[in-house]
mmCIF file of C-alpha atoms (C1' of nucleotides) in Angstrom:
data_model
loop_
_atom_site.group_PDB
_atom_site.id
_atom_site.type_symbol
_atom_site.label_atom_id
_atom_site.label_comp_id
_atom_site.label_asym_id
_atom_site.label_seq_id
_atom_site.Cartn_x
_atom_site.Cartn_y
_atom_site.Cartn_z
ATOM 1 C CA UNK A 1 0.000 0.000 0.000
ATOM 2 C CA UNK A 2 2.782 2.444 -0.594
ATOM 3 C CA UNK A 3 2.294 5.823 -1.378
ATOM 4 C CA UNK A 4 3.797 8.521 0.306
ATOM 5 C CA UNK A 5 1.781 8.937 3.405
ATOM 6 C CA UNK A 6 2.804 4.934 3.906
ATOM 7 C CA UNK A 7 6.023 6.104 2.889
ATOM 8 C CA UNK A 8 6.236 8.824 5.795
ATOM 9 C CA UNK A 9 4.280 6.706 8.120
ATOM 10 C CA UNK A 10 7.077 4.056 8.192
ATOM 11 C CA UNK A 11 9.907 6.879 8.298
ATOM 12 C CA UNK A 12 8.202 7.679 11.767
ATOM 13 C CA UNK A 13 7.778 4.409 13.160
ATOM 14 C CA UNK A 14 11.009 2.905 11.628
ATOM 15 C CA UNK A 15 12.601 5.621 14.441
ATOM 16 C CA UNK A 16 10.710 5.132 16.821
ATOM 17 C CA UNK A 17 10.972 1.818 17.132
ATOM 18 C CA UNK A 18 14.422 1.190 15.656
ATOM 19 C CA UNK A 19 16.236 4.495 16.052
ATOM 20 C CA UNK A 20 19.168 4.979 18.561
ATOM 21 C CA UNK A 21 19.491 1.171 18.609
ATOM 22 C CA UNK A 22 22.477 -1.520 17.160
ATOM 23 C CA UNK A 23 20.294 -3.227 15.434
ATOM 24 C CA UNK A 24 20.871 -6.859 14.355
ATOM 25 C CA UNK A 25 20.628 -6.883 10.143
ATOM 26 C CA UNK A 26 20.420 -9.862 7.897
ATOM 27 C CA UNK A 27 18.923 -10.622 4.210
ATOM 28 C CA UNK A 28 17.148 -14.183 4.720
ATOM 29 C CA UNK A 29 16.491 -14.250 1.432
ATOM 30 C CA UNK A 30 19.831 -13.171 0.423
ATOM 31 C CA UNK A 31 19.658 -10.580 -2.525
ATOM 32 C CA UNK A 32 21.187 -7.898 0.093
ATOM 33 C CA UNK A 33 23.361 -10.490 2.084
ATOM 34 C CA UNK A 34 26.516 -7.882 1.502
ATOM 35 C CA UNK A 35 24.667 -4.598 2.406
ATOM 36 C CA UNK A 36 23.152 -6.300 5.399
ATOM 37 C CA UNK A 37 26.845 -7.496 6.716
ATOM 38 C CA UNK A 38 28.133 -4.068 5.999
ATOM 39 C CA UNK A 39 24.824 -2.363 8.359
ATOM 40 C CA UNK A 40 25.177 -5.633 11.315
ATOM 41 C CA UNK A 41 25.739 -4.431 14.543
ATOM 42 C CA UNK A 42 25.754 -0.665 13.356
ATOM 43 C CA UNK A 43 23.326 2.069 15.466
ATOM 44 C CA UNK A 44 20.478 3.626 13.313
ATOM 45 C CA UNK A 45 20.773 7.186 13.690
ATOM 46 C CA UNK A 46 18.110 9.081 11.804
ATOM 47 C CA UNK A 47 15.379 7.636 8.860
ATOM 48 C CA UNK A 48 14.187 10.343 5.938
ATOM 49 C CA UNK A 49 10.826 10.242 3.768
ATOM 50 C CA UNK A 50 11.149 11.981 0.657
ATOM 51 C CA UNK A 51 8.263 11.424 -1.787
ATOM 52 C CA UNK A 52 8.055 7.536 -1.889
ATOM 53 C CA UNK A 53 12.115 7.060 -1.060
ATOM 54 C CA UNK A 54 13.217 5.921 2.359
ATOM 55 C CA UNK A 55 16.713 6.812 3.588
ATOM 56 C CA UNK A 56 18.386 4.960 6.615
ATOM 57 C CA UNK A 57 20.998 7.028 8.418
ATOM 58 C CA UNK A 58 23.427 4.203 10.416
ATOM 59 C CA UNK A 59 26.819 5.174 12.640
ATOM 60 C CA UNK A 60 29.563 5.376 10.167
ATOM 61 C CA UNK A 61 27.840 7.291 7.430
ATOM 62 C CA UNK A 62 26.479 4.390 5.991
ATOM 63 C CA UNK A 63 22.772 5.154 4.124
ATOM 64 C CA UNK A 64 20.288 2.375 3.336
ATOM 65 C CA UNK A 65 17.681 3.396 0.681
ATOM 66 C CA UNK A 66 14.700 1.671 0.371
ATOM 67 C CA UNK A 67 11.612 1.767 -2.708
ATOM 68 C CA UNK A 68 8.774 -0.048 -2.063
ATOM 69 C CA UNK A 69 7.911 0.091 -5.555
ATOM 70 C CA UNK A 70 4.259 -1.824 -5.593
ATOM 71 C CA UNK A 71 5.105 -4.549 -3.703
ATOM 72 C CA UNK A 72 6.862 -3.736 -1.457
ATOM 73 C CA UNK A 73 6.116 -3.854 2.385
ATOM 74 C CA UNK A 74 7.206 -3.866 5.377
ATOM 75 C CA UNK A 75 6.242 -5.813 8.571
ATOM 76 C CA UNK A 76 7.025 -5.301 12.216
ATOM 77 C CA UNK A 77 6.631 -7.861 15.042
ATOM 78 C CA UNK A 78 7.092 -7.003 18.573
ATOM 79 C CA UNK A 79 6.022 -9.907 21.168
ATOM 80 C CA UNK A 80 6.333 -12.931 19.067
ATOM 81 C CA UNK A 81 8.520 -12.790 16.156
ATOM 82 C CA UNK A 82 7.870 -15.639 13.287
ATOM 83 C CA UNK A 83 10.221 -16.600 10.826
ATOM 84 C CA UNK A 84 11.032 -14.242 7.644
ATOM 85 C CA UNK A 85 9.559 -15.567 4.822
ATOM 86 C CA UNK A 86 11.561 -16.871 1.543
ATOM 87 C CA UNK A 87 11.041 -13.234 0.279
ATOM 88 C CA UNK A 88 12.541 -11.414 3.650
ATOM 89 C CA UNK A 89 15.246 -9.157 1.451
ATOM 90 C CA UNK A 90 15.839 -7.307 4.554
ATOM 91 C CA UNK A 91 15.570 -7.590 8.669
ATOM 92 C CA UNK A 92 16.205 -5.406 11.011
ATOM 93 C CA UNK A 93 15.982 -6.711 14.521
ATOM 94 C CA UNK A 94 15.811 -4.404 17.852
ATOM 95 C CA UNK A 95 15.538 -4.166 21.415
ATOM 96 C CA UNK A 96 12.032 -4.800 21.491
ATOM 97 C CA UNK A 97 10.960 -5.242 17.461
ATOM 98 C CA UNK A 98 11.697 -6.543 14.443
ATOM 99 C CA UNK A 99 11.461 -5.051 10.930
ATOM 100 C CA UNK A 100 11.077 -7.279 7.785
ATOM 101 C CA UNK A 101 11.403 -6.162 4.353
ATOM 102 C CA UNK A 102 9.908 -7.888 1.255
ATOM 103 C CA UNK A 103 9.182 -7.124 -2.415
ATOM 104 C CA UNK A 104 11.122 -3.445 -2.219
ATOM 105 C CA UNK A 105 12.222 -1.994 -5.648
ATOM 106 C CA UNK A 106 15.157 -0.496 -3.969
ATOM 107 C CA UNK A 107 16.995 -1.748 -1.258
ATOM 108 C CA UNK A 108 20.898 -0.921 -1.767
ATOM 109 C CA UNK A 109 23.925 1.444 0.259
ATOM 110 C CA UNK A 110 24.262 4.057 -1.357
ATOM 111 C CA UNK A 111 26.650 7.301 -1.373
ATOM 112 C CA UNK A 112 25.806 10.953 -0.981
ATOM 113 C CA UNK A 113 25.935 11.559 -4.815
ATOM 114 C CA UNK A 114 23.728 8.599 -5.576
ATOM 115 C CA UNK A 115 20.792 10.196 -3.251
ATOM 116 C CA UNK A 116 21.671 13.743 -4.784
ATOM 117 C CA UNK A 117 20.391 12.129 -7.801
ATOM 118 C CA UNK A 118 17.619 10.308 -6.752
ATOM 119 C CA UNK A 119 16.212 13.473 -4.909
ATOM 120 C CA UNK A 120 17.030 15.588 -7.841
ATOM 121 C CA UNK A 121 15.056 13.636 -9.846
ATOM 122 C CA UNK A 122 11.699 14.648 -7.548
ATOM 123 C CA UNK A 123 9.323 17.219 -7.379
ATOM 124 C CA UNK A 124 8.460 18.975 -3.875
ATOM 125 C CA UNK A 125 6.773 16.846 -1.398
ATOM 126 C CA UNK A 126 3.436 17.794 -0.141
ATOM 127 C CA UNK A 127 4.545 16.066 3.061
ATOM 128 C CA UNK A 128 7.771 17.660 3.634
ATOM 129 C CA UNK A 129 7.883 19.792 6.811
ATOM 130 C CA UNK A 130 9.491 22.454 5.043
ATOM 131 C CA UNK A 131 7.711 22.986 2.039
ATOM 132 C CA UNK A 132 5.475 25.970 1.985
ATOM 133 C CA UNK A 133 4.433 28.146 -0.912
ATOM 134 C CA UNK A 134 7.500 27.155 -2.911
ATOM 135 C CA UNK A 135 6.751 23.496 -3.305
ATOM 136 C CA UNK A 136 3.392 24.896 -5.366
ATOM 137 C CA UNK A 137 5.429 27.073 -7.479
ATOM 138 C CA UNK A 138 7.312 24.377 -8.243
ATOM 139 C CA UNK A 139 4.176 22.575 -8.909
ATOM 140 C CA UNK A 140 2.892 25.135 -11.255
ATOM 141 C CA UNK A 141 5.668 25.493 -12.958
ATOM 142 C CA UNK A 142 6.215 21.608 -13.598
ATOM 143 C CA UNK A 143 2.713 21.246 -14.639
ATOM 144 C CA UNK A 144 2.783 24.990 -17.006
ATOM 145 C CA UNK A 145 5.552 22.764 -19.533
ATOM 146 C CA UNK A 146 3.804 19.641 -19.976
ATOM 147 C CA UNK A 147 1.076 18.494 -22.408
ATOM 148 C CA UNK A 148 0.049 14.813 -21.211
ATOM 149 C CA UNK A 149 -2.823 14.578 -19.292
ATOM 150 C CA UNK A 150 -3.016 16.167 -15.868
ATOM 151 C CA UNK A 151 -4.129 12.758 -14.785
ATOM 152 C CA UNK A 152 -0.385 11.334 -15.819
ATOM 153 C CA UNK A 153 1.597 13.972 -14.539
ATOM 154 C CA UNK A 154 0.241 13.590 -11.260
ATOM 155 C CA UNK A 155 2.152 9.904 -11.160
ATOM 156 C CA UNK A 156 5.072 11.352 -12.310
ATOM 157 C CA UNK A 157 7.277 11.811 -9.419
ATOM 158 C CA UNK A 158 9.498 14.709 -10.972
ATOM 159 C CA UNK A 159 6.567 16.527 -11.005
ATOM 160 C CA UNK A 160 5.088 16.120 -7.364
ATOM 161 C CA UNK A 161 6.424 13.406 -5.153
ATOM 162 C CA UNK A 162 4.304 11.181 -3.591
ATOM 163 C CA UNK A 163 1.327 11.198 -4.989
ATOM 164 C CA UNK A 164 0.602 7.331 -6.697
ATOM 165 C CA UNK A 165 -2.732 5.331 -8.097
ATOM 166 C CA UNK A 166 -5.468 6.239 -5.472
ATOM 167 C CA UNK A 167 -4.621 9.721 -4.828
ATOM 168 C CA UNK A 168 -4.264 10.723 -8.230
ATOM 169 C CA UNK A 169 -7.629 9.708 -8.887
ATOM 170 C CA UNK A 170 -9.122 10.981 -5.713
ATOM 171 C CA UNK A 171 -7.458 14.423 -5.785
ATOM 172 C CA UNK A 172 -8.961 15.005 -9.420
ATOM 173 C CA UNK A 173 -12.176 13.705 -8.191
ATOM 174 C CA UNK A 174 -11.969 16.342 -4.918
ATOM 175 C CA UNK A 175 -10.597 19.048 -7.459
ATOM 176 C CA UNK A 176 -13.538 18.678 -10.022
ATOM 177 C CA UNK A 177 -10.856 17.973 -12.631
ATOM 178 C CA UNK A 178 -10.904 15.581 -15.791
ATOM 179 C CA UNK A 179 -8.178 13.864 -15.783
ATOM 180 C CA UNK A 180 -7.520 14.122 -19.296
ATOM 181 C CA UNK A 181 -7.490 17.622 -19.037
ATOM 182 C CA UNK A 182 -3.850 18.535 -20.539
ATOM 183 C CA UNK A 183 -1.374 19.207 -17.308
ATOM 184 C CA UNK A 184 -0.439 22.899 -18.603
ATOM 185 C CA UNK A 185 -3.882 24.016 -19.252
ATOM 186 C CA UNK A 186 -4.990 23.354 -16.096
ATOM 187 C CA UNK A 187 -5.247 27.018 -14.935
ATOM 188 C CA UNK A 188 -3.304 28.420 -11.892
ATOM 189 C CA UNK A 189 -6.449 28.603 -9.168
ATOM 190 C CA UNK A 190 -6.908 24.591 -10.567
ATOM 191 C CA UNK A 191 -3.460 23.798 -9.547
ATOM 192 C CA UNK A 192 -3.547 25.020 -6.036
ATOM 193 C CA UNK A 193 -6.444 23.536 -5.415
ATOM 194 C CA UNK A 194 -4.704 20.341 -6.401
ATOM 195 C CA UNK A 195 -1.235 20.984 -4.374
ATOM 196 C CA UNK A 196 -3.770 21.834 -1.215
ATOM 197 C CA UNK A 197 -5.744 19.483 -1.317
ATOM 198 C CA UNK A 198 -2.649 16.928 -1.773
ATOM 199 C CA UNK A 199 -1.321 17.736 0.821
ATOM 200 C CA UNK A 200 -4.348 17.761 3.053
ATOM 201 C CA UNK A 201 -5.065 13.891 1.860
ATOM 202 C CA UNK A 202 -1.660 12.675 1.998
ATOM 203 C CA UNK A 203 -1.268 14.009 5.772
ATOM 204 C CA UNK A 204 -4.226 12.388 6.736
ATOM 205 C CA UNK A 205 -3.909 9.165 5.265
ATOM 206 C CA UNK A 206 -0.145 9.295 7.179
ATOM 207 C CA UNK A 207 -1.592 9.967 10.399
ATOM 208 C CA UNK A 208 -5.135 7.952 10.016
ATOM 209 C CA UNK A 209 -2.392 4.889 8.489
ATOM 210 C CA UNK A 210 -5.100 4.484 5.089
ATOM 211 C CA UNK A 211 -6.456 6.570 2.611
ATOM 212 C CA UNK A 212 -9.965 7.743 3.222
ATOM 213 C CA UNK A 213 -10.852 10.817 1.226
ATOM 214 C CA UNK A 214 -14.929 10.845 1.746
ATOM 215 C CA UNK A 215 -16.167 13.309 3.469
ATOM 216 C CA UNK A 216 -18.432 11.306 6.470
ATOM 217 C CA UNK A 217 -21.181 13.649 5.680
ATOM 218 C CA UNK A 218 -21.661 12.424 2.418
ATOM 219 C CA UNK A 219 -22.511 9.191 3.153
ATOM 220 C CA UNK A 220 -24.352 9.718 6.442
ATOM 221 C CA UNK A 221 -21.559 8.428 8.823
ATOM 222 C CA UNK A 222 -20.639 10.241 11.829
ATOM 223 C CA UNK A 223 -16.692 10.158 11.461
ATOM 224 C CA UNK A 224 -14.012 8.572 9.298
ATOM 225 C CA UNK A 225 -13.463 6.238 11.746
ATOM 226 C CA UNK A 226 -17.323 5.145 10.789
ATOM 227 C CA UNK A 227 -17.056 4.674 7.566
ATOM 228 C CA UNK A 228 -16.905 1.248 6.162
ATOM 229 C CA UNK A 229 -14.387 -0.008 4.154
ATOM 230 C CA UNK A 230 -16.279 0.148 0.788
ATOM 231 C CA UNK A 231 -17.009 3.861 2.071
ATOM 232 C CA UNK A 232 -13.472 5.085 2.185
ATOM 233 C CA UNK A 233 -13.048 6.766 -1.764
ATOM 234 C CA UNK A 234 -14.877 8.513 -4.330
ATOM 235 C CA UNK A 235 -14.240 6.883 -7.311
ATOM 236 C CA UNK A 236 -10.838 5.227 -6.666
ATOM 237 C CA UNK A 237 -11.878 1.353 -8.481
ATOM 238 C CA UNK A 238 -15.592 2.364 -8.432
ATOM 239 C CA UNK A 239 -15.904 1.743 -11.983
ATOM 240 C CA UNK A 240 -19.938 1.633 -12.416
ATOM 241 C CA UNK A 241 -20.555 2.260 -9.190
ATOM 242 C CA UNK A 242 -22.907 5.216 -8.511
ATOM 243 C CA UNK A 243 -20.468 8.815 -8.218
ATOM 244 C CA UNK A 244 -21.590 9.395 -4.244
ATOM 245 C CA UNK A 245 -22.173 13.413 -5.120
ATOM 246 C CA UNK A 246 -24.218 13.228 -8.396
ATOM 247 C CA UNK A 247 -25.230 9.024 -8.848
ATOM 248 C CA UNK A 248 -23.697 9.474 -12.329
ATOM 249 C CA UNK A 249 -21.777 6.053 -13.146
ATOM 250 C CA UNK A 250 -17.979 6.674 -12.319
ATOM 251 C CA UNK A 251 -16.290 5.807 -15.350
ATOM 252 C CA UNK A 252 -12.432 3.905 -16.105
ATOM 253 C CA UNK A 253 -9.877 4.305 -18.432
ATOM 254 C CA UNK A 254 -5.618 3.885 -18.682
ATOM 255 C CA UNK A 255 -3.834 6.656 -18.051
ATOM 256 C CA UNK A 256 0.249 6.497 -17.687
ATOM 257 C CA UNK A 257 -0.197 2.670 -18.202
ATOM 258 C CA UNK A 258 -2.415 2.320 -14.710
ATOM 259 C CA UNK A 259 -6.378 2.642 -14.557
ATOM 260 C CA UNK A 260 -7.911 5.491 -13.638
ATOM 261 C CA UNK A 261 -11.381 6.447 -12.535
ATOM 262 C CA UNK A 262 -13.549 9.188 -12.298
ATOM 263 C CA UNK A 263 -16.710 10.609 -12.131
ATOM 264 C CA UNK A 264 -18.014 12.315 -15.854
ATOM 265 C CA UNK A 265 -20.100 14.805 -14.340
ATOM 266 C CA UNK A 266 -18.292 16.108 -11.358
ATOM 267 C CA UNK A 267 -15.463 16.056 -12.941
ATOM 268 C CA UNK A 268 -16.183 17.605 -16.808
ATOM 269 C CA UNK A 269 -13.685 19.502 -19.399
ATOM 270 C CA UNK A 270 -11.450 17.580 -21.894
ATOM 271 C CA UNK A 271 -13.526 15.034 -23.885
ATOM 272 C "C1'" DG B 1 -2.606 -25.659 -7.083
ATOM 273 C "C1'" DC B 2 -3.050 -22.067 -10.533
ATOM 274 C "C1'" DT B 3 -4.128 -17.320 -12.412
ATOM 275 C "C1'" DG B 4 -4.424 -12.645 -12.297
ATOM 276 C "C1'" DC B 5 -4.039 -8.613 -10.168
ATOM 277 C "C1'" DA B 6 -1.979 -4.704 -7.147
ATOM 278 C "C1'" DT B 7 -1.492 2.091 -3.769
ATOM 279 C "C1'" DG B 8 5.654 1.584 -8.743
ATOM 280 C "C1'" DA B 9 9.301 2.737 -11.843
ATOM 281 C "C1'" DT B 10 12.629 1.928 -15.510
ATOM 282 C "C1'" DG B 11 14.756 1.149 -19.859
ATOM 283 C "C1'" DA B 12 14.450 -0.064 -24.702
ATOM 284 C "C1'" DA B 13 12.143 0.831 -29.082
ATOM 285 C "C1'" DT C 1 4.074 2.108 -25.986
ATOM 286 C "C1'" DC C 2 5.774 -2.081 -24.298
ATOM 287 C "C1'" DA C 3 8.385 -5.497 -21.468
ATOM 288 C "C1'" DT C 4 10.380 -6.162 -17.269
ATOM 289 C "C1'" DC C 5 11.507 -6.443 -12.309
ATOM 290 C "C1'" DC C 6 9.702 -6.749 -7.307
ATOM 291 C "C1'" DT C 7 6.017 -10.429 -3.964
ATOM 292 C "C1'" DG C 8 1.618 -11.766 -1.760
ATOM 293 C "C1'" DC C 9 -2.979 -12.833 -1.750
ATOM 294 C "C1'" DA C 10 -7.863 -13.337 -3.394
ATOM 295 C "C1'" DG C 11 -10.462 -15.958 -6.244
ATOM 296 C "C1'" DC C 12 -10.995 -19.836 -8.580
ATOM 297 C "C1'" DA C 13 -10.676 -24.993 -9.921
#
DNA sequence: GCTGCATGATGAA
DNA sequence: TCATCCTGCAGCA
């Protein structure tokens, strides 16, 4: 389930849990058998989010980067610890927790001008404690020099990092955008409303640890925590199902080589 | 048991 | 635009 509020989520907990600590490190499965000898016995010192990119900080300036890519996912056990599975790539194991790692896209050392690179290649992060106006004129001015559909630039991670296959949908959906709506005529006002509300959903799906967009109101729940699990998105693999503002059928499509969805009345425009 | 699918990204053509 | 790499699990026989 990683986008980046899982992404920033794990950051948190990763130090929490793991931080300050020599941590035991292995690769059961053994694709990183030499980067987990090199991290054994080594103290985690720090653990940065930065769009969907995890970077470990160990004693000795040693830096682990993990990618979940879409498999990817981590698992932590506390009181009873079972065996990794065949696909463990990565353990971490703690005073009081251990961290498994399977399925990542990424999990290699790497040196200070290999993560210059990788965070070169990304747009600002909607849940980066710094970013403030900046990170939407950044935004703008990634979206103002591209053509493709708004609804594939918003994967790309140069242009906002982050943001994957659920948001991207939903944010369009909150924004009253059609997703095939080309990126740079989607006007200023448009693309504020985008960055906000971006960063609005991807903070609460960190803190709430899943991605519910719906407004309770809407579908006569009290709270989030209410709402069922079927009540959670707007249109988000809803293809068919009744848009819950207008009843209109939400309607599917590719876009950037992934499915998208969306509702053709709330969200009109292009086509 | 097998198949297909999934909240990702890259490199070749 | 396509093929490819990562793994787990639901749905089906």
């Amino acid at each position: 389930m990683p986008e980046g509020h899982t992404i920033h989520r794990y950051a948190r907990r990763h130090l929490e849990t793991l931080g300050g600590q020599r941590l035991a490190v292995s690769s059961p499965q053994g694709r990183f058998a030499d980067g987990a000898a090199r991290l054994d016995g080594r103290r985690l010192e720090e653990v940065d989010a930065v769009g969907k990119h995890l970077f470990y900080r160990w004693e000795g300036d040693e830096t682990l980067h993990v990618h979940l890519g879409l498999f990817g996912r981590f698992r932590t056990h506390r009181a009873t610890v079972p065996e990794p599975s065949d696909g463990t790539r990565l353990a971490m194991v703690g005073d009081e927790a251990t961290v498994y790692l399977s399925g990542p896209t990424a999990c290699e050392l790497i040196g200070p001008d290999e993560e210059v690179t990788i965070r070169e290649r990304l747009g600002p992060d909607p849940l980066a404690a710094g970013v403030n106006g900046d990170g939407l004129a950044q935004v703008r001015h990634n979206l103002s020099r591209r053509r493709i559909p708004i609804g594939a630039a918003l994967l790309n991670q140069s242009v906002v990092a982050g943001v994957g296959n659920v948001y991207r949908a939903e944010v369009l959906f909150l924004a009253g955008i059609h997703p095939a709506t080309p990126a740079n005529e989607v006007t200023p006002d448009e693309v504020r409303t985008i960055w906000e509300l971006t960063r609005q959903q991807l903070r609460r799906g960190e803190r709430a640890g899943r991605i519910v967009t719906v407004d309770p109101h809407e579908v006569g729940a009290r709270s989030r925590r209410d709402l069922s699990r079927d009540e959670r998105l707007y249109v988000y693999k809803r293809s068919g199902e009744p848009c819950r503002r207008c009843g209109m059928a939400i309607a599917a499509g590719e876009m950037a080589n992934r499915t998208i969805w969306w509702c053709p009345s709330c969200q009109d425009g292009a086509n």
